[in-house]
N, CA, C and O atoms as a GROMACS GRO file, in nm:
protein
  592
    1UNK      N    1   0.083  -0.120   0.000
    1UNK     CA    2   0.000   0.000   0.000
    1UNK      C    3   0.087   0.125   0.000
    1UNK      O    4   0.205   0.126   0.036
    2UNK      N    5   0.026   0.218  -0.038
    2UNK     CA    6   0.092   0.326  -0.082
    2UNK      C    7   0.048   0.433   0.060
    2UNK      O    8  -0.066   0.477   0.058
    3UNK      N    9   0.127   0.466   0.161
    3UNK     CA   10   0.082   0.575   0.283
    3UNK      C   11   0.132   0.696   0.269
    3UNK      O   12   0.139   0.772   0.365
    4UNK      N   13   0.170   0.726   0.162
    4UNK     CA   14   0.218   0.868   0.151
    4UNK      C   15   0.122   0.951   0.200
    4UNK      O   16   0.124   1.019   0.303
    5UNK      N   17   0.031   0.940   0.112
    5UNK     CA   18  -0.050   1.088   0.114
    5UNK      C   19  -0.099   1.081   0.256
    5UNK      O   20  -0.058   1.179   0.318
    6UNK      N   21  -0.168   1.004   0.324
    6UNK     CA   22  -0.206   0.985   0.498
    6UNK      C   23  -0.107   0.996   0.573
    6UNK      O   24  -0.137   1.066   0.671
    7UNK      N   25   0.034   0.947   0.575
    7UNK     CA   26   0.157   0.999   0.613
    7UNK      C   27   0.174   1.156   0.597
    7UNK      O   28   0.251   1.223   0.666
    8UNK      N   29   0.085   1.208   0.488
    8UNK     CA   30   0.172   1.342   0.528
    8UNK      C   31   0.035   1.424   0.582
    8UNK      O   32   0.055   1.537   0.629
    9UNK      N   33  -0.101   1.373   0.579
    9UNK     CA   34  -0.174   1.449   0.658
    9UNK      C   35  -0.183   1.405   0.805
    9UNK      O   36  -0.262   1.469   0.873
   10UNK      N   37  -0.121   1.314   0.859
   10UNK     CA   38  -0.090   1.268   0.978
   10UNK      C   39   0.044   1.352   1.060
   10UNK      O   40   0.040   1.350   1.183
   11UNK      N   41   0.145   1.415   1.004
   11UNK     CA   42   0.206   1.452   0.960
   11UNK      C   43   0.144   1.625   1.007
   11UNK      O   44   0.165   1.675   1.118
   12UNK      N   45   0.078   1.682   0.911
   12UNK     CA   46   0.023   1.787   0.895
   12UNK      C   47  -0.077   1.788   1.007
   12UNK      O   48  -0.119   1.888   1.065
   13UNK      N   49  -0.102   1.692   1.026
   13UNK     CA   50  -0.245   1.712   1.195
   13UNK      C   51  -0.170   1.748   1.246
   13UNK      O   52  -0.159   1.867   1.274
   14UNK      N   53  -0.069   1.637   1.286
   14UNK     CA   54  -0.046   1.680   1.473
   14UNK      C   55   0.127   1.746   1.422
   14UNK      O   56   0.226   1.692   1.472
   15UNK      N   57   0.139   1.838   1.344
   15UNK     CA   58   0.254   1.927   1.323
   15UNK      C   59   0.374   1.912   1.322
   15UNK      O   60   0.467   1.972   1.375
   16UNK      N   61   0.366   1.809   1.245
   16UNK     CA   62   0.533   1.731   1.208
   16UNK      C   63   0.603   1.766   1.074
   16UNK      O   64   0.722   1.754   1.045
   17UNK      N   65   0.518   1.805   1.014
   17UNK     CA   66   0.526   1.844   0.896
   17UNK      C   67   0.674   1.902   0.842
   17UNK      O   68   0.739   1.880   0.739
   18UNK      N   69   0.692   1.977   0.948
   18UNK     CA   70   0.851   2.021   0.913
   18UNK      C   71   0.980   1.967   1.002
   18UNK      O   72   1.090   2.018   1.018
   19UNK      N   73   0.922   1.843   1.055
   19UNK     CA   74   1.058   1.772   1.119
   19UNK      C   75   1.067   1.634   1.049
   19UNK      O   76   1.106   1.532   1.106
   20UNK      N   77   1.024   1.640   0.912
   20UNK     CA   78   0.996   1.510   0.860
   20UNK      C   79   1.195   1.456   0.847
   20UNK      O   80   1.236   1.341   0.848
   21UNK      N   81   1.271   1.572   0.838
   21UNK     CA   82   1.428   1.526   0.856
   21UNK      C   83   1.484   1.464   0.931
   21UNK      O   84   1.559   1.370   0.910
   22UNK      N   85   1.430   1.544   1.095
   22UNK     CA   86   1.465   1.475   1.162
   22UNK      C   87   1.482   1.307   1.232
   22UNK      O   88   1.415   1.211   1.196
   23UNK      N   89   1.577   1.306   1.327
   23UNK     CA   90   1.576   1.176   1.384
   23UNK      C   91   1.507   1.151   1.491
   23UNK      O   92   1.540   1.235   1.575
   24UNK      N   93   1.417   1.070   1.539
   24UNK     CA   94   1.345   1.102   1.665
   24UNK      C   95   1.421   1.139   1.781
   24UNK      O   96   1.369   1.218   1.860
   25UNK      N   97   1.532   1.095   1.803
   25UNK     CA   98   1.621   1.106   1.928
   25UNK      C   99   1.698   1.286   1.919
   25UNK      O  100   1.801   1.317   1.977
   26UNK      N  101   1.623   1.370   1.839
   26UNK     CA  102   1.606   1.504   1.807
   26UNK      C  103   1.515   1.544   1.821
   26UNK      O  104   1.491   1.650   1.762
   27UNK      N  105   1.423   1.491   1.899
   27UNK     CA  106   1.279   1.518   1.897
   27UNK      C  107   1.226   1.549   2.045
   27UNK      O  108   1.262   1.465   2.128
   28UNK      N  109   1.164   1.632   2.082
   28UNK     CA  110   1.109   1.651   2.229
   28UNK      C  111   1.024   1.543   2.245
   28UNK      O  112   0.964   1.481   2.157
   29UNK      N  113   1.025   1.519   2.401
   29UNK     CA  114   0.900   1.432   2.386
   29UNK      C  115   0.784   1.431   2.386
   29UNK      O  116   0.733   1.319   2.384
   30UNK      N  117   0.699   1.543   2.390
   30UNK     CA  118   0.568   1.557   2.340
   30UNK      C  119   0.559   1.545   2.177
   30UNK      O  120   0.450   1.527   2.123
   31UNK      N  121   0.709   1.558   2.084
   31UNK     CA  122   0.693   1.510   1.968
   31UNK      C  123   0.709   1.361   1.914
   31UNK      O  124   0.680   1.302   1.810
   32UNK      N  125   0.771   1.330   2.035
   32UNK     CA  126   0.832   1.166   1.994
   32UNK      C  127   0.699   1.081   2.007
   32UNK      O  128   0.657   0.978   1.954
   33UNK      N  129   0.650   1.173   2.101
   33UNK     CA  130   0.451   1.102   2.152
   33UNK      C  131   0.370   1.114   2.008
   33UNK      O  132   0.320   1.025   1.940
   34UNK      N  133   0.375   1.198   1.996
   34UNK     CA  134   0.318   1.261   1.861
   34UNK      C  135   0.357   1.156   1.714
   34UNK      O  136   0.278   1.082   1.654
   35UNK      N  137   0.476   1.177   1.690
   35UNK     CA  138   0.548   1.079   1.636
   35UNK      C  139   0.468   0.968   1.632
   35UNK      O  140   0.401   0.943   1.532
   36UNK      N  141   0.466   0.877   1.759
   36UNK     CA  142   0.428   0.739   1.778
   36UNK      C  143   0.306   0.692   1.759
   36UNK      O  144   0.275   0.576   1.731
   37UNK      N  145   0.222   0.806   1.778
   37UNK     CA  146   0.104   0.838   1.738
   37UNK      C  147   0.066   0.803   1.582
   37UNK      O  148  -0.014   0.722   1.535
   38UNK      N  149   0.175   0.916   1.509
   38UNK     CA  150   0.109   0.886   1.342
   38UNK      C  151   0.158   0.730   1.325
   38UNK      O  152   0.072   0.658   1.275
   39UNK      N  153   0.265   0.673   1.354
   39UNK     CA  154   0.297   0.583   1.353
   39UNK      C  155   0.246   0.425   1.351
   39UNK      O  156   0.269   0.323   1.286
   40UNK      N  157   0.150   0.474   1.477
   40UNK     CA  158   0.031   0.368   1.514
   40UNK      C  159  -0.113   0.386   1.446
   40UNK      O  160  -0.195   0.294   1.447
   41UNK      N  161  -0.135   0.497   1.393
   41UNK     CA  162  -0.252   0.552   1.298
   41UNK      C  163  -0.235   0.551   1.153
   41UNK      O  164  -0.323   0.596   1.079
   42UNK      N  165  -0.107   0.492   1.102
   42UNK     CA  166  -0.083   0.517   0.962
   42UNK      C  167  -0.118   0.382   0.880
   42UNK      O  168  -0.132   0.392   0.758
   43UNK      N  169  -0.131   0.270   0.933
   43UNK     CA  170  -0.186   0.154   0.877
   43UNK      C  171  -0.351   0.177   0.848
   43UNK      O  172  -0.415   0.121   0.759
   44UNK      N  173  -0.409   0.286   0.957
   44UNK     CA  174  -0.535   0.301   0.979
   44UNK      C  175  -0.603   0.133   1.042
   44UNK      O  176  -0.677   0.056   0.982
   45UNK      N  177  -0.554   0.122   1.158
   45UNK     CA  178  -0.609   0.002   1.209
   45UNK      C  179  -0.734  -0.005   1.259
   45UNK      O  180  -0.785   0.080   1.332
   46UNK      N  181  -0.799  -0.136   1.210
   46UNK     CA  182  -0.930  -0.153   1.279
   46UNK      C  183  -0.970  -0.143   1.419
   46UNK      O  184  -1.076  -0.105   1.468
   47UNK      N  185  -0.845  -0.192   1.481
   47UNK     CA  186  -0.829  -0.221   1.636
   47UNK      C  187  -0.689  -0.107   1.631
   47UNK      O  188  -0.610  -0.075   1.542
   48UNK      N  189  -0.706  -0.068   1.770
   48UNK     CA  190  -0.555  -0.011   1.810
   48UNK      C  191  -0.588   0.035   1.955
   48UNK      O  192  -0.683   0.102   1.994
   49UNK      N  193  -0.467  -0.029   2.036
   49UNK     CA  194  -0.463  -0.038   2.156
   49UNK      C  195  -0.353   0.113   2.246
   49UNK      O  196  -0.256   0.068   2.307
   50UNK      N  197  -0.362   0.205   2.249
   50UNK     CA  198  -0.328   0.290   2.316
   50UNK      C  199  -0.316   0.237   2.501
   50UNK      O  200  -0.385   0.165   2.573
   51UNK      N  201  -0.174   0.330   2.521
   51UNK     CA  202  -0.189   0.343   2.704
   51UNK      C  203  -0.097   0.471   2.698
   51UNK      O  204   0.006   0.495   2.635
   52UNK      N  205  -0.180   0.552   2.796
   52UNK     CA  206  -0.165   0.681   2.844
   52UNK      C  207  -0.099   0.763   2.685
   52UNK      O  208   0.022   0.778   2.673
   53UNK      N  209  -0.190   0.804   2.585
   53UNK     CA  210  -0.184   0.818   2.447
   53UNK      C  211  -0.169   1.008   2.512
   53UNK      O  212  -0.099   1.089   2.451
   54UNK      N  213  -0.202   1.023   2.564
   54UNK     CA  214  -0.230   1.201   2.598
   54UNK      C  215  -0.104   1.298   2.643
   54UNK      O  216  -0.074   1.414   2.615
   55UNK      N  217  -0.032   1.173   2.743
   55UNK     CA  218   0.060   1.209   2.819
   55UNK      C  219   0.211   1.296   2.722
   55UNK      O  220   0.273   1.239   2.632
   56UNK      N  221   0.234   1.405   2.760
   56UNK     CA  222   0.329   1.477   2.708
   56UNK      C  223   0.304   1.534   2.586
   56UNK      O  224   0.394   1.573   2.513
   57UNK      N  225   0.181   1.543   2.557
   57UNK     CA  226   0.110   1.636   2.412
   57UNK      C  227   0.104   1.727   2.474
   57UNK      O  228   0.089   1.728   2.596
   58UNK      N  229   0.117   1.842   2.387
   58UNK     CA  230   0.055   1.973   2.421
   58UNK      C  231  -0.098   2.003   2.375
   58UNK      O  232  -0.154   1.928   2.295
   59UNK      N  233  -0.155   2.107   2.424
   59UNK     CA  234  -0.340   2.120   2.358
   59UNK      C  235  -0.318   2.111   2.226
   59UNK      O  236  -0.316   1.990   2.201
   60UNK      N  237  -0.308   2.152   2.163
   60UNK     CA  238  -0.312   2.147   2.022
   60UNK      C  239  -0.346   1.980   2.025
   60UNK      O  240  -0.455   1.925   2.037
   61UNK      N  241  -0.224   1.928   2.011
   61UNK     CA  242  -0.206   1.807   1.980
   61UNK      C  243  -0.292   1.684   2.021
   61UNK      O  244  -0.314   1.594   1.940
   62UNK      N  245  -0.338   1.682   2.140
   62UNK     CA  246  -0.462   1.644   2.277
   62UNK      C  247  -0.608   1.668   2.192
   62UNK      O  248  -0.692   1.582   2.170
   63UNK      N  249  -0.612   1.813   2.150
   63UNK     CA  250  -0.741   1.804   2.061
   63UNK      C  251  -0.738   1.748   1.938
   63UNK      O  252  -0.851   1.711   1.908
   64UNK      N  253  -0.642   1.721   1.836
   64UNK     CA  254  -0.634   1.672   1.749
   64UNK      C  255  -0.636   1.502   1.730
   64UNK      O  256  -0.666   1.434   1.633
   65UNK      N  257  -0.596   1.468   1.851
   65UNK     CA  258  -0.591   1.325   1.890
   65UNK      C  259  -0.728   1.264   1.898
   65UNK      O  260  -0.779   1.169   1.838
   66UNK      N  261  -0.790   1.379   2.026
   66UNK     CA  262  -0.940   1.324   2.052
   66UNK      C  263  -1.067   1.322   1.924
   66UNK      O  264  -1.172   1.259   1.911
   67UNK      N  265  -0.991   1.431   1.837
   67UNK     CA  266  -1.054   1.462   1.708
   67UNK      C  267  -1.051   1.301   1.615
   67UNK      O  268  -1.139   1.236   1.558
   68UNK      N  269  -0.945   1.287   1.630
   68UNK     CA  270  -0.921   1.160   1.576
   68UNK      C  271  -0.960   1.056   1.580
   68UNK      O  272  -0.984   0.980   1.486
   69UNK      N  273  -0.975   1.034   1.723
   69UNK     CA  274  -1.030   0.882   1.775
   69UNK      C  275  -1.208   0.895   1.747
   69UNK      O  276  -1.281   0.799   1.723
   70UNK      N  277  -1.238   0.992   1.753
   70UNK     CA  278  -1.400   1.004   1.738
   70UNK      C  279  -1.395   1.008   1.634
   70UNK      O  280  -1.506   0.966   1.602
   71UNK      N  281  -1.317   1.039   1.502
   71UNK     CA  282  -1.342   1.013   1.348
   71UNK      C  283  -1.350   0.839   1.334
   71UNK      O  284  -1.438   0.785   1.267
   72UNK      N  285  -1.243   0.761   1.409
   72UNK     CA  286  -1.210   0.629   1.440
   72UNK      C  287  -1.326   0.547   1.494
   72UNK      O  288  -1.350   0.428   1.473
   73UNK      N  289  -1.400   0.647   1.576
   73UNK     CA  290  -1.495   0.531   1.641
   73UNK      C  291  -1.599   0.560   1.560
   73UNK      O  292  -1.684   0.471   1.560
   74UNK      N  293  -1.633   0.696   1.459
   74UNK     CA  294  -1.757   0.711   1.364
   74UNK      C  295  -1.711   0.566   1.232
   74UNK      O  296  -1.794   0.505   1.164
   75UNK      N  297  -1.592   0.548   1.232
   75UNK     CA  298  -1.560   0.472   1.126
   75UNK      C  299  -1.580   0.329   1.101
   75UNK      O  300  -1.580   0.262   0.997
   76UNK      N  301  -1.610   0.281   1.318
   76UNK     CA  302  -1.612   0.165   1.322
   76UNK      C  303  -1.492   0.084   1.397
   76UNK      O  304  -1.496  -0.033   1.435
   77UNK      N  305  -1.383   0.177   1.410
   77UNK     CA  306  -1.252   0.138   1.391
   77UNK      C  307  -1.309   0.127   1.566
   77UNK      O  308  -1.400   0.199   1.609
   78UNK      N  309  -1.218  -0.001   1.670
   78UNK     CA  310  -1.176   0.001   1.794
   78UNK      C  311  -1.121   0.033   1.850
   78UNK      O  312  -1.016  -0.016   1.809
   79UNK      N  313  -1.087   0.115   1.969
   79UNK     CA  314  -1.011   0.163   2.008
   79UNK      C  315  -1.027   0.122   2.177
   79UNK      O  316  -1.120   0.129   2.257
   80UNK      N  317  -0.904   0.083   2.183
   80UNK     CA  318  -0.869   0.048   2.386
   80UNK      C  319  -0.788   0.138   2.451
   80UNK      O  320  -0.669   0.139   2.419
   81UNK      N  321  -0.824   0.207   2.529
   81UNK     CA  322  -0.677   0.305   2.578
   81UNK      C  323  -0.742   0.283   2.717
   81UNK      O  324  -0.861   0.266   2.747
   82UNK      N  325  -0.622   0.287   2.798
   82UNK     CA  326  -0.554   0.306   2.911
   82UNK      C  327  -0.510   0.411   2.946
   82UNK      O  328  -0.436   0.473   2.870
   83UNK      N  329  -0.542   0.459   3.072
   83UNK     CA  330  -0.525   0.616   3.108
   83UNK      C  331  -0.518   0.622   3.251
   83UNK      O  332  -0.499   0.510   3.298
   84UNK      N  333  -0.526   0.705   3.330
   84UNK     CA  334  -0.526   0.767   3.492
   84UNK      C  335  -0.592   0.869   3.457
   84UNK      O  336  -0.662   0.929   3.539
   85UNK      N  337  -0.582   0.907   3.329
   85UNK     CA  338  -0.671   1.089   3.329
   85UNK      C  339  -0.802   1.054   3.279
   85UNK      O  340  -0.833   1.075   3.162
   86UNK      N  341  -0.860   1.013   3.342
   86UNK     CA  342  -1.002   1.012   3.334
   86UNK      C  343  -1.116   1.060   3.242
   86UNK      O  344  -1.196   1.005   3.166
   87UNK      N  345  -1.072   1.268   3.309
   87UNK     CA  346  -1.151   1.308   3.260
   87UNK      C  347  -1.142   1.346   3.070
   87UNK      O  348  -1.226   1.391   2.992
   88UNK      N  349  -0.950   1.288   3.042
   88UNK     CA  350  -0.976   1.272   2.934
   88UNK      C  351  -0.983   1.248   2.805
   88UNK      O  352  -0.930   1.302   2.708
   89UNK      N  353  -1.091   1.116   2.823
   89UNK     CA  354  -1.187   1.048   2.731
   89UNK      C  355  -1.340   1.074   2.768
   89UNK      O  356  -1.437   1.009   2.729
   90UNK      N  357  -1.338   1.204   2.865
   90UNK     CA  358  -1.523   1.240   2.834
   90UNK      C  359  -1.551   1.265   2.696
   90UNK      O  360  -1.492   1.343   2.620
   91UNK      N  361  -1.639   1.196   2.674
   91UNK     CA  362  -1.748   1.167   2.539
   91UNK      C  363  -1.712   1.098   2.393
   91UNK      O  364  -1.771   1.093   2.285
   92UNK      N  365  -1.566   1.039   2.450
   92UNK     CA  366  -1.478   0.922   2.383
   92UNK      C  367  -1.507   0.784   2.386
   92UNK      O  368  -1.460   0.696   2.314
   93UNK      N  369  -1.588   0.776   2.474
   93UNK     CA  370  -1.594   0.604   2.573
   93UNK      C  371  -1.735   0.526   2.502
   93UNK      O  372  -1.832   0.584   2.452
   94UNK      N  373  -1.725   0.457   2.508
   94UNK     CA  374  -1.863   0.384   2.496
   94UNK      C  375  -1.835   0.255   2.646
   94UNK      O  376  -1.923   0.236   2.730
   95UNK      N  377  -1.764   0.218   2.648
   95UNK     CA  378  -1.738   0.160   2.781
   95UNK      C  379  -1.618   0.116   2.885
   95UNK      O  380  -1.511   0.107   2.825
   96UNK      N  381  -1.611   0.098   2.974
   96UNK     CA  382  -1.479   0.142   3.080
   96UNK      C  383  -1.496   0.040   3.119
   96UNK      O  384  -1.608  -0.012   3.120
   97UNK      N  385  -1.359  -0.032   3.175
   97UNK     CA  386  -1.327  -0.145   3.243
   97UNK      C  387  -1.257  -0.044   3.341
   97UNK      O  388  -1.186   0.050   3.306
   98UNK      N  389  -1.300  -0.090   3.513
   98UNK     CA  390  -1.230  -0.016   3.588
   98UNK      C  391  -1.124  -0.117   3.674
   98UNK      O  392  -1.170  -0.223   3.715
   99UNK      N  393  -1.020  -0.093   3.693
   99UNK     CA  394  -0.894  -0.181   3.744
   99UNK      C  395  -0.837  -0.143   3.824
   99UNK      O  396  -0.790  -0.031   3.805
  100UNK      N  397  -0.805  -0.214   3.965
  100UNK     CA  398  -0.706  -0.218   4.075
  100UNK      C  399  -0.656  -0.328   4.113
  100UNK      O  400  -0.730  -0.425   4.132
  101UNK      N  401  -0.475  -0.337   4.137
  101UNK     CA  402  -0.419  -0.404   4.150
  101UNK      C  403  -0.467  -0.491   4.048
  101UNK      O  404  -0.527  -0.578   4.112
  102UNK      N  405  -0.475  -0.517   3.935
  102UNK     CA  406  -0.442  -0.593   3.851
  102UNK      C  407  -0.627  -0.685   3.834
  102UNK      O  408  -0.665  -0.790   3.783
  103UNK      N  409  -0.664  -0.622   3.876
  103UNK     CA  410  -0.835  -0.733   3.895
  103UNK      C  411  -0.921  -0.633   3.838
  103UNK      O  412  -0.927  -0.515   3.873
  104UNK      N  413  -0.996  -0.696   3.735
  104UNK     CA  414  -1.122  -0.596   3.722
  104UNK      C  415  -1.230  -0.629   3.790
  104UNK      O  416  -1.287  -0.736   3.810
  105UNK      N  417  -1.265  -0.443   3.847
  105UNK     CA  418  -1.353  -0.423   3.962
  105UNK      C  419  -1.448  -0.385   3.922
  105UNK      O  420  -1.559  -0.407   3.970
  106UNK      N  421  -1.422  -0.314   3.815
  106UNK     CA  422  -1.565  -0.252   3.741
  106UNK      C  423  -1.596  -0.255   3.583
  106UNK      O  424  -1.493  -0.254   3.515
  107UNK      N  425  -1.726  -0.260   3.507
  107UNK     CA  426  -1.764  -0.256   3.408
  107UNK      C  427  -1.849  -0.182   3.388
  107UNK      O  428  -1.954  -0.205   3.447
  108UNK      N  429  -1.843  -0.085   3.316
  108UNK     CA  430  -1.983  -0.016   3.301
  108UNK      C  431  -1.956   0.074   3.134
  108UNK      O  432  -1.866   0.098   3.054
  109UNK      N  433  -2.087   0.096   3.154
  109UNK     CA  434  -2.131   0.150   2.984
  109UNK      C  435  -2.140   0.290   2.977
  109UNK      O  436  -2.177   0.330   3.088
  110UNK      N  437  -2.123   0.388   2.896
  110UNK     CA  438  -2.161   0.515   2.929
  110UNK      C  439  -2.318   0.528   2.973
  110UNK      O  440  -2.370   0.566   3.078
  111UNK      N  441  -2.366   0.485   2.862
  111UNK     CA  442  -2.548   0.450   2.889
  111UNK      C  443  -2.536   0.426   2.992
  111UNK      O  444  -2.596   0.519   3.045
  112UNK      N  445  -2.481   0.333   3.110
  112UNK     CA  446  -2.530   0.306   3.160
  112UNK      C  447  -2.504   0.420   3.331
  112UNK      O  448  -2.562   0.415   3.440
  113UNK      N  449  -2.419   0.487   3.293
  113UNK     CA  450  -2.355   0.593   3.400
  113UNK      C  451  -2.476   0.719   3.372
  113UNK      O  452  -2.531   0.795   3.452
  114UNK      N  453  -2.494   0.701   3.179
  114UNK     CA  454  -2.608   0.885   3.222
  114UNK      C  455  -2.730   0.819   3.258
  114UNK      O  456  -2.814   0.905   3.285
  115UNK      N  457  -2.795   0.659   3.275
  115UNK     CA  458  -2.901   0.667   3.335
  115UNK      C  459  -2.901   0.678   3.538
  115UNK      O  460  -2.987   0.696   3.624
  116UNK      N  461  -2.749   0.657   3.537
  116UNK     CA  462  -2.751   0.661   3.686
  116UNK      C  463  -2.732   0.854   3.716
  116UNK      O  464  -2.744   0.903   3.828
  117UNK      N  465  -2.705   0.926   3.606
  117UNK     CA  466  -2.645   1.028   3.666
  117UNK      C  467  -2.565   1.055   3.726
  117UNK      O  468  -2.564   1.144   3.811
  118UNK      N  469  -2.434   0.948   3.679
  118UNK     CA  470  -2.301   0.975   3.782
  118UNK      C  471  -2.196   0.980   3.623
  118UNK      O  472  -2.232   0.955   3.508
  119UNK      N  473  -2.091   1.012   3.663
  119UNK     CA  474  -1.995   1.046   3.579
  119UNK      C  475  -1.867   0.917   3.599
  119UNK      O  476  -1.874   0.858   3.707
  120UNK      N  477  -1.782   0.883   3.527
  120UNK     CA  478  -1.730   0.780   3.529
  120UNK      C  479  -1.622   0.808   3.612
  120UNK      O  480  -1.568   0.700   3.638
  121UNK      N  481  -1.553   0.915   3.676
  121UNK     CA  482  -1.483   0.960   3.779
  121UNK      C  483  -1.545   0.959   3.890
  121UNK      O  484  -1.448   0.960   3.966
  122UNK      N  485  -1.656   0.957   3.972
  122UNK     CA  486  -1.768   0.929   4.032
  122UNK      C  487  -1.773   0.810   4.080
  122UNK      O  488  -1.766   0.778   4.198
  123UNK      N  489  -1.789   0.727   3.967
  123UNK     CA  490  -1.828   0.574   3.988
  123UNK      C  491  -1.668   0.503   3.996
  123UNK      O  492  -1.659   0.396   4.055
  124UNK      N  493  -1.568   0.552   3.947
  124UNK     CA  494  -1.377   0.503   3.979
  124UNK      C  495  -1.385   0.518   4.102
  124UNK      O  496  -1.395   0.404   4.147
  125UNK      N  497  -1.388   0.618   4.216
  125UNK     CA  498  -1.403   0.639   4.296
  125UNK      C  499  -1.464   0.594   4.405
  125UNK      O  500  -1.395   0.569   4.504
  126UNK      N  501  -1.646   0.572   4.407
  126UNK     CA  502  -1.670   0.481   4.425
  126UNK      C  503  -1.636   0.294   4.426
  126UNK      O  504  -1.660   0.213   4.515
  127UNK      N  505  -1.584   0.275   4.314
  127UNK     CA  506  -1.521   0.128   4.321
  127UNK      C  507  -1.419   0.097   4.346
  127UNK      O  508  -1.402  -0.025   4.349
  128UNK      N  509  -1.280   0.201   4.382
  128UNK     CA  510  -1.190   0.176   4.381
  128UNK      C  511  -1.142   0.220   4.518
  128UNK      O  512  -1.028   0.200   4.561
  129UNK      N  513  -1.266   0.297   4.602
  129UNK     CA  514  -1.226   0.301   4.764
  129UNK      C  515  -1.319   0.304   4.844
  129UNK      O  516  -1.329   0.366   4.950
  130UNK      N  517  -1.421   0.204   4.770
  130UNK     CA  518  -1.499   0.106   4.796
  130UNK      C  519  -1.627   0.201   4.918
  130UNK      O  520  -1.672   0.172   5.029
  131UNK      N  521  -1.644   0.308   4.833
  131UNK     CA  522  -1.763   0.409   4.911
  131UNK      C  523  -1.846   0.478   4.800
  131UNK      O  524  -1.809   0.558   4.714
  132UNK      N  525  -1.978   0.419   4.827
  132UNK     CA  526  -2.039   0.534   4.727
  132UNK      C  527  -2.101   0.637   4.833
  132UNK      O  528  -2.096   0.658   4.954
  133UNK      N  529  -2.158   0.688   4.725
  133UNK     CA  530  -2.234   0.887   4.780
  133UNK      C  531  -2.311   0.889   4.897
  133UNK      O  532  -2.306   0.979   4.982
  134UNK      N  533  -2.388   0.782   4.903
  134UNK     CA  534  -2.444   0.717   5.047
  134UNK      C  535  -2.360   0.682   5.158
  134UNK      O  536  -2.384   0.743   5.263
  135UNK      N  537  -2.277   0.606   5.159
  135UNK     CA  538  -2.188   0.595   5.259
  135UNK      C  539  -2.101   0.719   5.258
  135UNK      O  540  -2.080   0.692   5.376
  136UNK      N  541  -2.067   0.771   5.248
  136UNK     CA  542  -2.013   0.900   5.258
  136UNK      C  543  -2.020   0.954   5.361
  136UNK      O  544  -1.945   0.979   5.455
  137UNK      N  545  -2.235   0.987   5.305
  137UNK     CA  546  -2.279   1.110   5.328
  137UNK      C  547  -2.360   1.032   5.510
  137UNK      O  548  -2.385   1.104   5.607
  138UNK      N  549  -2.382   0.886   5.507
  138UNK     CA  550  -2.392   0.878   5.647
  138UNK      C  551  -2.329   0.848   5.742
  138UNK      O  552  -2.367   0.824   5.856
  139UNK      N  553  -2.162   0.850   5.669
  139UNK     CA  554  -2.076   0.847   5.807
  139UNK      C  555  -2.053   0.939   5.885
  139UNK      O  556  -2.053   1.050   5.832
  140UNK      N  557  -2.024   0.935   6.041
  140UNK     CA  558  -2.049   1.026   6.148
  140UNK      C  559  -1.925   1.059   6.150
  140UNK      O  560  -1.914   1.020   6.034
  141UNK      N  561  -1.807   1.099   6.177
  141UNK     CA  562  -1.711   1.064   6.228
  141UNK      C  563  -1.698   1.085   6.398
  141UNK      O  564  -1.636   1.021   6.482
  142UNK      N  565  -1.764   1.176   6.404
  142UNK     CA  566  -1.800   1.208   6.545
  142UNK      C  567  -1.866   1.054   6.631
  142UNK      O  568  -1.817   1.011   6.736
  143UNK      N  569  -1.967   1.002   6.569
  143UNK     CA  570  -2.024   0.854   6.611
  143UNK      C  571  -1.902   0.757   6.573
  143UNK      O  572  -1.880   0.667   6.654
  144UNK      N  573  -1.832   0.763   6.475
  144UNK     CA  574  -1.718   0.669   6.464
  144UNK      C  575  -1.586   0.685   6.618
  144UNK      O  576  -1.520   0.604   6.683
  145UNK      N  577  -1.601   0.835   6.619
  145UNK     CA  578  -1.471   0.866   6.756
  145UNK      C  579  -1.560   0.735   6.910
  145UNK      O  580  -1.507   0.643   6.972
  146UNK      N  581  -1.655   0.771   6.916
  146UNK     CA  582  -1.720   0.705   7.021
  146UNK      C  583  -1.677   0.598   7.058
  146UNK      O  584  -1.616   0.551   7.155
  147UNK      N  585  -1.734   0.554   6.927
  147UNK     CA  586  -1.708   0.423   6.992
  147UNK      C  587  -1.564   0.330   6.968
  147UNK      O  588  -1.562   0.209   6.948
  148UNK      N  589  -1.444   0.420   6.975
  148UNK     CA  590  -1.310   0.401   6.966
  148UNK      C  591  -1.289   0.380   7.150
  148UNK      O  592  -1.177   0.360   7.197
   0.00000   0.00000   0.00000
């Protein structure tokens, strides 16, 4: 296959355009990220597995990414990423596997978070230190000192 021409609008997205000389190990690393990026997007894969894809972009680049993956998921194409930043893949997700220590603790759907009215940082939280909004809101601490 011929990737030129997507090579150079990949290239031209996320502003590589004029370091096409360079060597990566000349490269900052919000570009080497960038870099790895067109890299992994230039086959145009059906599936593509990202972890922490955001980290060391600058905005520009962060919006152009997220621009991307939602062209990807209108296309059909899969996408798995792995993150700590939560908030962002708001309105990226169709569904979250939530993980500690190595076990999955949680599953849930976006559907299924806007019929609860909680946000998927909300519900991490909840599952991962094992308190929801209720327990929270009826612990005493004052009734907890007592009976110490």
């Amino acid at each position: 296959k011929d990737y030129t021409d997507y090579k150079n609008e990949l290239l031209e997205r996320f502003e590589l355009a004029d370091k096409k000389k360079k060597f990566g190990d000349e490269l900052s690393k919000g570009m080497q990220q960038k870099l790895s990026l067109c890299c992994a997007l230039l086959p145009k894969p059906a599936l593509l597995l990202m972890d922490e894809p955001m980290i060391g972009l600058d905005p520009h680049a962060i919006k152009e990414l997220k621009k991307m993956m939602h062209e990807m998921k209108e296309n059909g194409q899969s996408l798995f990423i792995s993150t700590h930043i939560i908030d962002s893949m708001d309105q990226l997700w169709d569904h979250a596997i939530i993980m500690q220590k190595g076990q999955v603790k949680g599953n849930v759907t976006h559907e299924q978070l806007q019929e609860m009215n909680k946000t998927l940082e909300e519900v991490f939280f909840e599952i991962t230190e094992g308190l929801s909004d209720e327990d929270m809101s009826e612990s005493d601490p004052e009734e907890e000192n007592k009976e110490k």
